Short mmCIF file of N, CA and C in Angstrom, two decimals:
data_model
loop_
_atom_site.label_atom_id
_atom_site.label_comp_id
_atom_site.label_asym_id
_atom_site.label_seq_id
_atom_site.Cartn_x
_atom_site.Cartn_y
_atom_site.Cartn_z
N MET A 25 -3.31 -13.58 26.87
CA MET A 25 -3.00 -12.55 27.57
C MET A 25 -3.18 -11.28 26.60
N PRO A 26 -3.52 -10.04 27.25
CA PRO A 26 -4.37 -8.94 26.82
C PRO A 26 -2.90 -8.11 26.23
N LEU A 27 -3.32 -7.29 24.95
CA LEU A 27 -2.02 -6.66 24.12
C LEU A 27 -1.65 -5.55 25.09
N GLU A 28 -2.48 -5.13 26.10
CA GLU A 28 -1.77 -4.06 27.14
C GLU A 28 -0.78 -4.60 27.53
N LYS A 29 -0.40 -5.87 28.11
CA LYS A 29 0.59 -6.28 29.16
C LYS A 29 1.78 -6.75 28.18
N LEU A 30 1.88 -6.45 26.55
CA LEU A 30 3.01 -6.49 26.12
C LEU A 30 4.26 -5.86 26.51
N ARG A 31 5.36 -6.45 26.89
CA ARG A 31 6.82 -5.76 27.21
C ARG A 31 6.93 -4.65 26.08
N ALA A 32 7.52 -3.54 26.50
CA ALA A 32 7.64 -2.07 25.74
C ALA A 32 8.98 -3.09 25.14
N ILE A 33 9.67 -1.94 24.02
CA ILE A 33 10.80 -2.07 23.54
C ILE A 33 11.57 -1.06 23.54
N VAL A 34 12.75 -0.60 23.70
CA VAL A 34 13.76 0.24 23.71
C VAL A 34 14.02 0.99 22.22
N LEU A 35 13.74 2.31 22.05
CA LEU A 35 14.11 2.42 20.79
C LEU A 35 15.33 3.62 20.61
N GLN A 36 15.50 3.37 19.53
CA GLN A 36 16.98 4.50 18.98
C GLN A 36 16.12 5.59 18.44
N GLY A 37 15.99 6.69 18.98
CA GLY A 37 15.03 7.89 18.76
C GLY A 37 13.79 7.77 19.00
N ASP A 38 12.83 8.55 18.70
CA ASP A 38 11.65 9.03 18.87
C ASP A 38 10.58 8.76 17.40
N PRO A 39 10.17 8.01 17.05
CA PRO A 39 9.44 8.42 16.24
C PRO A 39 7.87 9.33 16.23
N LEU A 40 7.51 9.06 17.40
CA LEU A 40 6.56 9.86 17.48
C LEU A 40 7.03 11.64 17.51
N GLU A 41 7.69 11.53 17.97
CA GLU A 41 8.46 13.18 17.87
C GLU A 41 9.10 13.59 16.43
N GLU A 42 9.49 12.26 15.60
CA GLU A 42 9.79 13.07 14.29
C GLU A 42 8.90 13.33 13.59
N LEU A 43 7.74 12.50 13.96
CA LEU A 43 6.44 13.19 13.23
C LEU A 43 5.48 14.28 13.74
N GLY A 44 6.37 14.99 14.91
CA GLY A 44 5.82 16.35 15.14
C GLY A 44 4.38 16.34 15.61
N GLY A 45 4.32 14.93 16.23
CA GLY A 45 2.70 14.83 17.05
C GLY A 45 2.66 15.27 18.13
N GLY A 46 3.64 15.99 18.73
CA GLY A 46 3.48 16.49 20.33
C GLY A 46 3.90 15.84 21.17
N VAL A 47 2.97 15.85 22.62
CA VAL A 47 3.37 15.37 23.45
C VAL A 47 2.70 14.04 23.31
N PRO A 48 2.92 12.80 23.13
CA PRO A 48 2.46 11.36 23.57
C PRO A 48 1.44 11.07 24.49
N ALA A 49 0.57 10.47 24.67
CA ALA A 49 -0.57 10.54 25.89
C ALA A 49 0.43 9.53 26.91
N GLU A 50 0.39 10.12 28.42
CA GLU A 50 0.77 9.08 29.48
C GLU A 50 0.52 7.67 28.95
N GLY A 51 1.75 7.51 29.21
CA GLY A 51 1.74 5.78 29.39
C GLY A 51 1.71 5.19 28.22
N THR A 52 2.20 6.04 26.99
CA THR A 52 2.73 5.64 25.78
C THR A 52 3.99 4.70 25.72
N ARG A 53 4.07 3.49 25.14
CA ARG A 53 4.93 2.99 24.87
C ARG A 53 5.02 1.96 23.97
N PRO A 54 6.35 1.76 22.96
CA PRO A 54 6.42 0.98 21.90
C PRO A 54 6.63 -0.39 22.33
N VAL A 55 5.74 -1.04 21.64
CA VAL A 55 5.95 -2.60 21.80
C VAL A 55 6.47 -3.34 20.75
N ALA A 56 7.01 -2.69 19.43
CA ALA A 56 7.15 -3.52 17.91
C ALA A 56 7.89 -2.41 17.26
N GLU A 57 8.82 -2.95 16.56
CA GLU A 57 9.24 -2.14 15.39
C GLU A 57 9.36 -2.74 14.35
N LEU A 58 9.44 -2.63 13.01
CA LEU A 58 9.93 -3.40 11.59
C LEU A 58 10.04 -2.12 10.66
N ARG A 59 11.21 -2.70 10.39
CA ARG A 59 11.53 -1.93 8.73
C ARG A 59 11.04 -2.74 7.45
N ILE A 60 10.57 -1.97 6.76
CA ILE A 60 10.21 -2.30 5.32
C ILE A 60 10.54 -1.58 4.08
N GLY A 61 11.15 -2.15 3.17
CA GLY A 61 12.30 -1.25 2.97
C GLY A 61 13.18 -0.30 3.86
N GLY A 62 12.80 1.00 3.15
CA GLY A 62 13.27 2.24 3.86
C GLY A 62 12.23 2.75 5.20
N ASP A 63 11.19 2.30 4.81
CA ASP A 63 10.41 2.66 5.90
C ASP A 63 10.76 2.14 7.12
N ARG A 64 10.57 3.18 8.18
CA ARG A 64 10.60 2.33 9.78
C ARG A 64 9.34 2.36 10.43
N LEU A 65 8.57 0.88 10.82
CA LEU A 65 7.18 1.24 11.68
C LEU A 65 7.11 0.78 13.18
N VAL A 66 6.59 1.43 13.90
CA VAL A 66 6.72 1.57 15.31
C VAL A 66 5.29 1.30 15.74
N THR A 67 5.00 0.29 16.40
CA THR A 67 3.56 0.30 17.11
C THR A 67 3.92 0.56 18.38
N TYR A 68 2.63 1.24 18.99
CA TYR A 68 2.39 1.78 20.46
C TYR A 68 1.62 1.59 20.90
N LEU A 69 1.16 1.36 22.33
CA LEU A 69 -0.10 1.50 22.85
C LEU A 69 -0.11 2.50 23.91
N ASP A 70 -1.11 2.88 24.24
CA ASP A 70 -1.34 3.61 25.47
C ASP A 70 -2.47 3.07 26.29
N SER A 71 -3.13 3.53 27.05
CA SER A 71 -4.16 3.11 28.18
C SER A 71 -4.83 2.98 27.69
N LYS A 72 -5.66 3.77 26.26
CA LYS A 72 -7.05 3.86 25.49
C LYS A 72 -6.93 3.26 23.95
N SER A 73 -5.94 3.48 23.63
CA SER A 73 -5.84 2.91 21.92
C SER A 73 -4.50 2.43 22.02
N CYS A 74 -4.52 1.98 20.50
CA CYS A 74 -3.21 1.32 19.70
C CYS A 74 -2.37 2.53 19.08
N GLY A 75 -1.48 2.28 18.54
CA GLY A 75 -0.91 3.63 17.54
C GLY A 75 0.18 2.84 16.68
N LEU A 76 0.45 3.35 15.45
CA LEU A 76 1.46 3.20 14.32
C LEU A 76 2.19 4.58 14.00
N ALA A 77 3.16 4.88 14.01
CA ALA A 77 4.00 5.65 13.57
C ALA A 77 4.98 5.28 12.45
N VAL A 78 4.88 5.85 11.29
CA VAL A 78 5.78 5.20 10.00
C VAL A 78 6.72 6.30 9.66
N THR A 79 7.75 6.28 9.76
CA THR A 79 8.99 7.38 8.96
C THR A 79 9.74 6.73 7.84
N GLY A 80 10.62 7.81 7.34
CA GLY A 80 11.44 6.65 6.47
C GLY A 80 12.43 7.98 6.01
N PRO A 81 13.61 7.85 5.38
CA PRO A 81 14.50 8.49 5.08
C PRO A 81 14.05 9.73 4.06
N GLY A 82 14.12 11.02 4.89
CA GLY A 82 14.27 12.30 4.15
C GLY A 82 12.83 12.54 3.70
N GLU A 83 11.72 11.91 3.73
CA GLU A 83 10.45 12.03 3.65
C GLU A 83 9.16 12.31 4.92
N VAL A 84 7.93 12.71 4.38
CA VAL A 84 7.59 13.30 5.54
C VAL A 84 6.83 11.80 6.41
N GLY A 85 6.51 11.59 7.43
CA GLY A 85 5.98 10.43 7.70
C GLY A 85 4.21 10.66 8.27
N PHE A 86 4.14 9.38 8.48
CA PHE A 86 2.61 9.76 9.53
C PHE A 86 2.28 8.55 10.52
N GLY A 87 1.37 9.14 10.84
CA GLY A 87 0.73 8.28 11.93
C GLY A 87 -0.70 8.17 12.20
N LEU A 88 -0.98 6.69 13.13
CA LEU A 88 -2.45 6.32 12.67
C LEU A 88 -2.58 5.92 14.58
N LYS A 89 -3.86 6.42 14.88
CA LYS A 89 -4.14 5.92 16.37
C LYS A 89 -5.80 5.40 15.84
N ALA A 90 -6.23 4.05 17.03
CA ALA A 90 -7.29 3.48 16.90
C ALA A 90 -7.41 2.98 18.44
N ALA A 91 -8.76 3.89 18.87
CA ALA A 91 -9.48 3.25 19.80
C ALA A 91 -9.45 1.78 20.27
N TRP A 92 -9.19 1.37 21.56
CA TRP A 92 -9.47 -0.12 21.97
C TRP A 92 -11.07 -0.18 21.65
N PRO A 93 -11.36 -1.59 21.04
CA PRO A 93 -12.67 -0.83 20.43
C PRO A 93 -13.94 -1.65 21.89
N GLU A 94 -14.96 -0.38 21.75
CA GLU A 94 -15.73 -1.17 23.07
C GLU A 94 -16.59 -2.00 23.20
N ASP A 95 -16.78 -2.75 22.54
CA ASP A 95 -17.53 -4.11 22.23
C ASP A 95 -17.56 -4.89 20.92
N ASP A 96 -18.01 -6.15 21.28
CA ASP A 96 -17.87 -7.02 19.90
C ASP A 96 -18.98 -6.49 19.05
N GLY A 97 -19.84 -5.67 19.20
CA GLY A 97 -20.74 -4.77 18.42
C GLY A 97 -19.99 -4.15 17.36
N ASP A 98 -18.40 -3.54 17.43
CA ASP A 98 -18.13 -2.90 16.58
C ASP A 98 -17.29 -3.58 15.68
N ALA A 99 -17.57 -4.92 15.64
CA ALA A 99 -16.01 -5.72 15.08
C ALA A 99 -16.48 -5.47 13.11
N GLN A 100 -15.61 -5.28 12.81
CA GLN A 100 -15.38 -4.98 11.55
C GLN A 100 -14.50 -5.82 10.34
N ILE A 101 -13.88 -6.49 11.42
CA ILE A 101 -12.41 -7.29 10.78
C ILE A 101 -12.80 -8.66 11.15
N ASP A 102 -12.79 -10.03 10.74
CA ASP A 102 -12.91 -11.22 11.04
C ASP A 102 -11.48 -12.01 10.98
N LEU A 103 -10.91 -11.83 12.11
CA LEU A 103 -9.52 -12.08 12.46
C LEU A 103 -9.85 -12.81 14.08
N PRO A 104 -9.02 -13.86 14.20
CA PRO A 104 -8.88 -13.92 15.74
C PRO A 104 -7.98 -12.91 16.64
N GLY A 105 -8.46 -12.75 18.09
CA GLY A 105 -8.21 -11.70 18.87
C GLY A 105 -8.74 -10.47 18.76
N GLY A 106 -9.82 -10.47 18.10
CA GLY A 106 -11.08 -9.17 18.36
C GLY A 106 -11.59 -9.14 19.52
N PRO A 107 -13.00 -8.53 19.07
CA PRO A 107 -13.11 -7.63 18.00
C PRO A 107 -12.31 -6.27 17.56
N TYR A 108 -11.76 -5.57 16.56
CA TYR A 108 -11.21 -4.56 16.27
C TYR A 108 -11.99 -3.20 16.01
N ALA A 109 -10.96 -2.41 16.34
CA ALA A 109 -11.32 -0.88 15.75
C ALA A 109 -10.35 -0.81 14.69
N GLU A 110 -10.86 0.05 13.67
CA GLU A 110 -10.22 0.42 12.54
C GLU A 110 -9.59 1.99 12.49
N ALA A 111 -8.56 2.05 11.95
CA ALA A 111 -7.76 3.73 11.47
C ALA A 111 -7.11 3.28 10.18
N SER A 112 -6.82 4.23 8.68
CA SER A 112 -6.58 4.14 7.95
C SER A 112 -6.33 5.38 7.60
N MET A 113 -5.00 5.27 6.65
CA MET A 113 -4.11 6.34 6.08
C MET A 113 -3.71 5.89 4.70
N SER A 114 -3.59 7.23 4.10
CA SER A 114 -2.67 7.22 2.37
C SER A 114 -2.23 8.52 2.57
N SER A 115 -0.74 8.64 2.16
CA SER A 115 -0.45 10.14 1.85
C SER A 115 0.40 9.97 0.47
N SER A 116 -0.46 11.54 -0.07
CA SER A 116 0.28 11.75 -1.48
C SER A 116 1.62 11.95 -1.31
N GLU A 117 1.87 12.43 -0.32
CA GLU A 117 3.51 12.75 0.05
C GLU A 117 4.37 11.55 0.17
N ARG A 118 3.57 10.63 0.38
CA ARG A 118 4.59 9.42 0.89
C ARG A 118 4.32 8.63 -0.38
N HIS A 119 3.89 8.95 -1.68
CA HIS A 119 4.11 8.12 -2.90
C HIS A 119 3.25 6.93 -2.72
N SER A 120 2.26 6.62 -2.52
CA SER A 120 1.38 5.52 -2.39
C SER A 120 1.72 4.73 -1.35
N ALA A 121 2.40 5.04 -0.47
CA ALA A 121 2.90 4.04 0.71
C ALA A 121 0.92 4.23 1.54
N TRP A 122 0.61 3.38 2.15
CA TRP A 122 -0.69 3.34 2.68
C TRP A 122 -0.73 2.50 4.16
N ALA A 123 -1.47 2.65 5.05
CA ALA A 123 -1.70 1.83 6.10
C ALA A 123 -3.03 1.33 6.86
N ARG A 124 -3.61 0.34 6.85
CA ARG A 124 -4.42 0.48 8.19
C ARG A 124 -4.12 -0.32 9.44
N LEU A 125 -4.57 0.36 10.13
CA LEU A 125 -4.49 -0.43 11.71
C LEU A 125 -5.66 -1.01 12.43
N SER A 126 -5.55 -1.91 12.83
CA SER A 126 -6.86 -2.77 13.60
C SER A 126 -6.38 -2.88 14.48
N CYS A 127 -7.25 -2.28 15.84
CA CYS A 127 -6.95 -2.51 17.07
C CYS A 127 -7.67 -3.22 18.18
N GLY A 128 -7.20 -4.43 18.69
CA GLY A 128 -7.89 -5.22 18.91
C GLY A 128 -7.55 -5.27 20.53
N LYS A 129 -8.12 -5.93 21.52
CA LYS A 129 -7.68 -6.22 22.98
C LYS A 129 -6.45 -7.38 23.20
N ARG A 130 -6.41 -7.93 21.94
CA ARG A 130 -5.49 -9.23 22.35
C ARG A 130 -4.50 -9.05 21.03
N ALA A 131 -5.02 -8.36 20.18
CA ALA A 131 -3.66 -8.00 19.32
C ALA A 131 -3.73 -6.84 18.30
N MET A 132 -2.80 -6.53 17.65
CA MET A 132 -2.77 -5.42 16.69
C MET A 132 -2.51 -5.72 15.44
N VAL A 133 -3.33 -5.55 14.47
CA VAL A 133 -3.29 -6.22 12.90
C VAL A 133 -2.88 -4.91 11.98
N LEU A 134 -1.56 -4.79 11.49
CA LEU A 134 -1.18 -3.55 10.22
C LEU A 134 -1.05 -4.45 9.07
N GLU A 135 -2.00 -3.51 8.33
CA GLU A 135 -1.96 -3.56 6.32
C GLU A 135 -1.45 -2.69 6.28
N TYR A 136 -0.18 -3.13 5.43
CA TYR A 136 0.67 -1.88 5.14
C TYR A 136 1.11 -2.27 3.51
N GLY A 137 0.77 -1.28 2.79
CA GLY A 137 0.78 -1.08 1.27
C GLY A 137 2.48 -0.47 1.35
N ALA A 138 3.46 -1.21 0.89
CA ALA A 138 5.18 -0.59 0.63
C ALA A 138 4.86 0.39 -0.84
N ARG A 139 5.84 1.21 -0.64
CA ARG A 139 5.88 1.70 -1.87
C ARG A 139 6.54 1.03 -3.14
N ASP A 140 7.74 0.28 -2.45
CA ASP A 140 8.38 -0.69 -3.40
C ASP A 140 8.07 -2.06 -2.98
N ALA A 141 7.00 -2.85 -4.38
CA ALA A 141 6.62 -3.74 -3.93
C ALA A 141 8.12 -5.03 -3.48
N ARG A 142 8.98 -4.70 -3.94
CA ARG A 142 10.21 -5.60 -3.95
C ARG A 142 10.85 -5.31 -2.05
N ALA A 143 10.20 -4.62 -1.60
CA ALA A 143 10.78 -4.31 -0.22
C ALA A 143 10.73 -5.47 0.55
N ALA A 144 11.94 -5.43 1.31
CA ALA A 144 12.17 -6.66 2.33
C ALA A 144 12.04 -5.75 3.51
N THR A 145 11.66 -7.10 4.27
CA THR A 145 11.63 -6.59 6.05
C THR A 145 13.27 -6.77 6.96
N SER A 146 13.27 -5.94 7.79
CA SER A 146 14.15 -6.42 8.49
C SER A 146 14.45 -5.57 9.84
N GLY A 147 14.67 -5.89 10.93
CA GLY A 147 15.02 -4.97 12.63
C GLY A 147 13.78 -5.56 13.17
N ALA A 148 13.01 -6.63 12.60
CA ALA A 148 11.74 -6.73 13.49
C ALA A 148 12.05 -7.39 14.95
N ARG A 149 11.40 -6.41 15.93
CA ARG A 149 11.62 -6.94 17.25
C ARG A 149 10.31 -6.49 17.98
N GLY A 150 10.20 -7.17 19.19
CA GLY A 150 8.86 -7.09 19.60
C GLY A 150 8.01 -8.38 19.88
N ALA A 151 7.40 -8.31 20.60
CA ALA A 151 5.91 -9.36 19.83
C ALA A 151 5.57 -9.49 18.62
N ILE A 152 5.91 -9.50 17.59
CA ILE A 152 5.43 -9.21 16.10
C ILE A 152 5.69 -10.51 15.46
N SER A 153 4.74 -10.46 14.21
CA SER A 153 5.01 -11.52 13.07
C SER A 153 4.62 -11.03 12.06
N VAL A 154 5.41 -11.32 10.74
CA VAL A 154 5.24 -10.57 9.54
C VAL A 154 4.66 -11.41 8.12
N VAL A 155 3.12 -11.27 7.90
CA VAL A 155 2.80 -12.11 6.58
C VAL A 155 3.13 -11.13 5.66
N ARG A 156 3.54 -11.87 4.19
CA ARG A 156 3.76 -11.19 2.75
C ARG A 156 2.36 -12.20 2.32
N PRO A 157 0.78 -11.76 1.93
CA PRO A 157 0.28 -12.35 1.09
C PRO A 157 0.63 -12.73 0.09
N ARG A 158 0.08 -13.49 -0.73
CA ARG A 158 -0.10 -13.48 -2.22
C ARG A 158 0.34 -12.43 -3.39
N ASP A 159 -0.10 -11.42 -2.82
CA ASP A 159 -0.49 -10.31 -4.19
C ASP A 159 0.75 -9.50 -3.84
N GLY A 160 1.58 -9.67 -2.93
CA GLY A 160 3.10 -9.12 -3.27
C GLY A 160 3.31 -8.08 -3.00
N LYS A 161 2.33 -7.10 -2.73
CA LYS A 161 2.50 -5.58 -2.73
C LYS A 161 2.27 -5.15 -1.29
N THR A 162 1.29 -6.15 -0.88
CA THR A 162 0.51 -5.86 0.77
C THR A 162 1.61 -6.44 2.01
N TRP A 163 1.46 -6.24 2.97
CA TRP A 163 2.60 -6.46 4.29
C TRP A 163 1.43 -6.60 5.16
N PHE A 164 1.27 -7.61 5.98
CA PHE A 164 0.49 -7.70 7.10
C PHE A 164 1.11 -7.71 8.47
N VAL A 165 1.30 -7.12 9.57
CA VAL A 165 2.33 -7.12 10.74
C VAL A 165 1.16 -7.33 11.91
N VAL A 166 1.11 -8.37 12.28
CA VAL A 166 0.40 -8.53 13.81
C VAL A 166 1.46 -8.56 15.13
N VAL A 167 0.97 -7.65 15.69
CA VAL A 167 1.45 -7.50 17.17
C VAL A 167 0.36 -8.28 18.19
N GLY A 168 1.29 -8.98 19.24
CA GLY A 168 0.54 -9.48 20.46
C GLY A 168 1.16 -10.85 20.88
N PRO A 169 0.46 -11.75 21.71
CA PRO A 169 1.16 -12.62 22.32
C PRO A 169 1.40 -13.95 21.14
N LYS A 170 2.14 -14.62 21.25
CA LYS A 170 2.60 -15.86 19.75
C LYS A 170 1.35 -16.54 19.66
N ASP A 171 0.45 -16.77 20.75
CA ASP A 171 -0.72 -17.79 20.32
C ASP A 171 -1.75 -16.77 19.30
N VAL A 172 -1.85 -15.81 20.05
CA VAL A 172 -2.87 -15.11 19.28
C VAL A 172 -2.26 -14.63 17.66
N ARG A 173 -0.89 -14.11 17.83
CA ARG A 173 -0.44 -13.87 16.21
C ARG A 173 -0.45 -15.31 15.58
N ALA A 174 -0.09 -16.36 15.99
CA ALA A 174 0.01 -17.57 15.28
C ALA A 174 -1.61 -17.68 14.66
N GLY A 175 -2.73 -17.68 14.93
CA GLY A 175 -3.71 -17.75 14.62
C GLY A 175 -4.17 -16.85 13.41
N ILE A 176 -3.71 -15.41 14.04
CA ILE A 176 -3.90 -14.57 12.85
C ILE A 176 -2.82 -14.87 11.23
N ALA A 177 -1.91 -14.96 11.81
CA ALA A 177 -0.92 -15.52 10.51
C ALA A 177 -1.52 -16.34 9.82
N ALA A 178 -1.87 -17.51 10.34
CA ALA A 178 -2.61 -18.55 9.40
C ALA A 178 -3.93 -18.23 8.73
N LYS A 179 -4.40 -17.33 8.95
CA LYS A 179 -5.40 -16.67 8.36
C LYS A 179 -5.10 -15.51 7.31
N LEU A 180 -4.06 -15.48 7.37
CA LEU A 180 -3.70 -13.92 6.30
C LEU A 180 -3.05 -14.38 5.42
N SER A 181 -2.21 -15.24 5.88
CA SER A 181 -1.00 -16.06 4.47
C SER A 181 -1.88 -16.50 3.56
N ALA A 182 -3.22 -16.90 3.72
CA ALA A 182 -3.65 -17.40 2.40
C ALA A 182 -4.70 -16.22 1.64
N TRP A 183 -4.21 -14.78 2.05
CA TRP A 183 -5.30 -14.10 1.72
C TRP A 183 -5.18 -13.40 0.61
N ARG A 184 -5.98 -12.78 -0.55
CA ARG A 184 -5.70 -12.61 -1.65
C ARG A 184 -6.75 -11.31 -1.80
N PRO A 185 -5.91 -10.35 -2.50
CA PRO A 185 -6.83 -9.10 -2.41
C PRO A 185 -8.64 -9.60 -2.57
N ALA A 186 -8.82 -10.49 -3.08
CA ALA A 186 -10.59 -10.32 -3.28
C ALA A 186 -10.69 -11.13 -2.21
N ASP A 187 -10.10 -11.66 -1.53
CA ASP A 187 -10.52 -12.02 -0.27
C ASP A 187 -11.07 -11.45 0.92
N GLN A 188 -10.29 -10.27 1.12
CA GLN A 188 -10.64 -9.30 2.12
C GLN A 188 -10.67 -9.74 3.59
N PRO A 189 -10.11 -10.06 4.27
CA PRO A 189 -10.44 -10.63 5.46
C PRO A 189 -11.20 -10.02 6.66
N ARG A 190 -12.30 -8.92 6.24
CA ARG A 190 -13.17 -7.83 6.90
C ARG A 190 -14.21 -8.39 6.72
#
């Protein structure tokens, strides 16, 4: 099943509006939500891309967007469900939080560096799986159909910083 066929979830509030990102593209719909510590991560899809909105209490949030990959020649990440196109960001205002979003036609993979290495996850909603690899500081969030998520999660669960699944 393609990623674009995922069901939308209903959100309380609009993280895109909280970011001040203006009017979202037509057809933008949230497909998964998760909290890591005090941060709220919401993944979105539209007709041309995958997106992520990160907000936290009393802090400036940030967003990422990656277009659907054009073809297999764009592959930069070696995970099932690809090829993937990527976008990444770190924000000095967010005190070391950073994110990398990989957008594929069958899955979206988010690598998230939480400010607090002991942060816990909660409130997972949508077609989402969460993997915390051995380094203990990075979270992987996988959005997509269950079978694709399972294959990606299996590969990421053994990830170590030196492995870099790229």
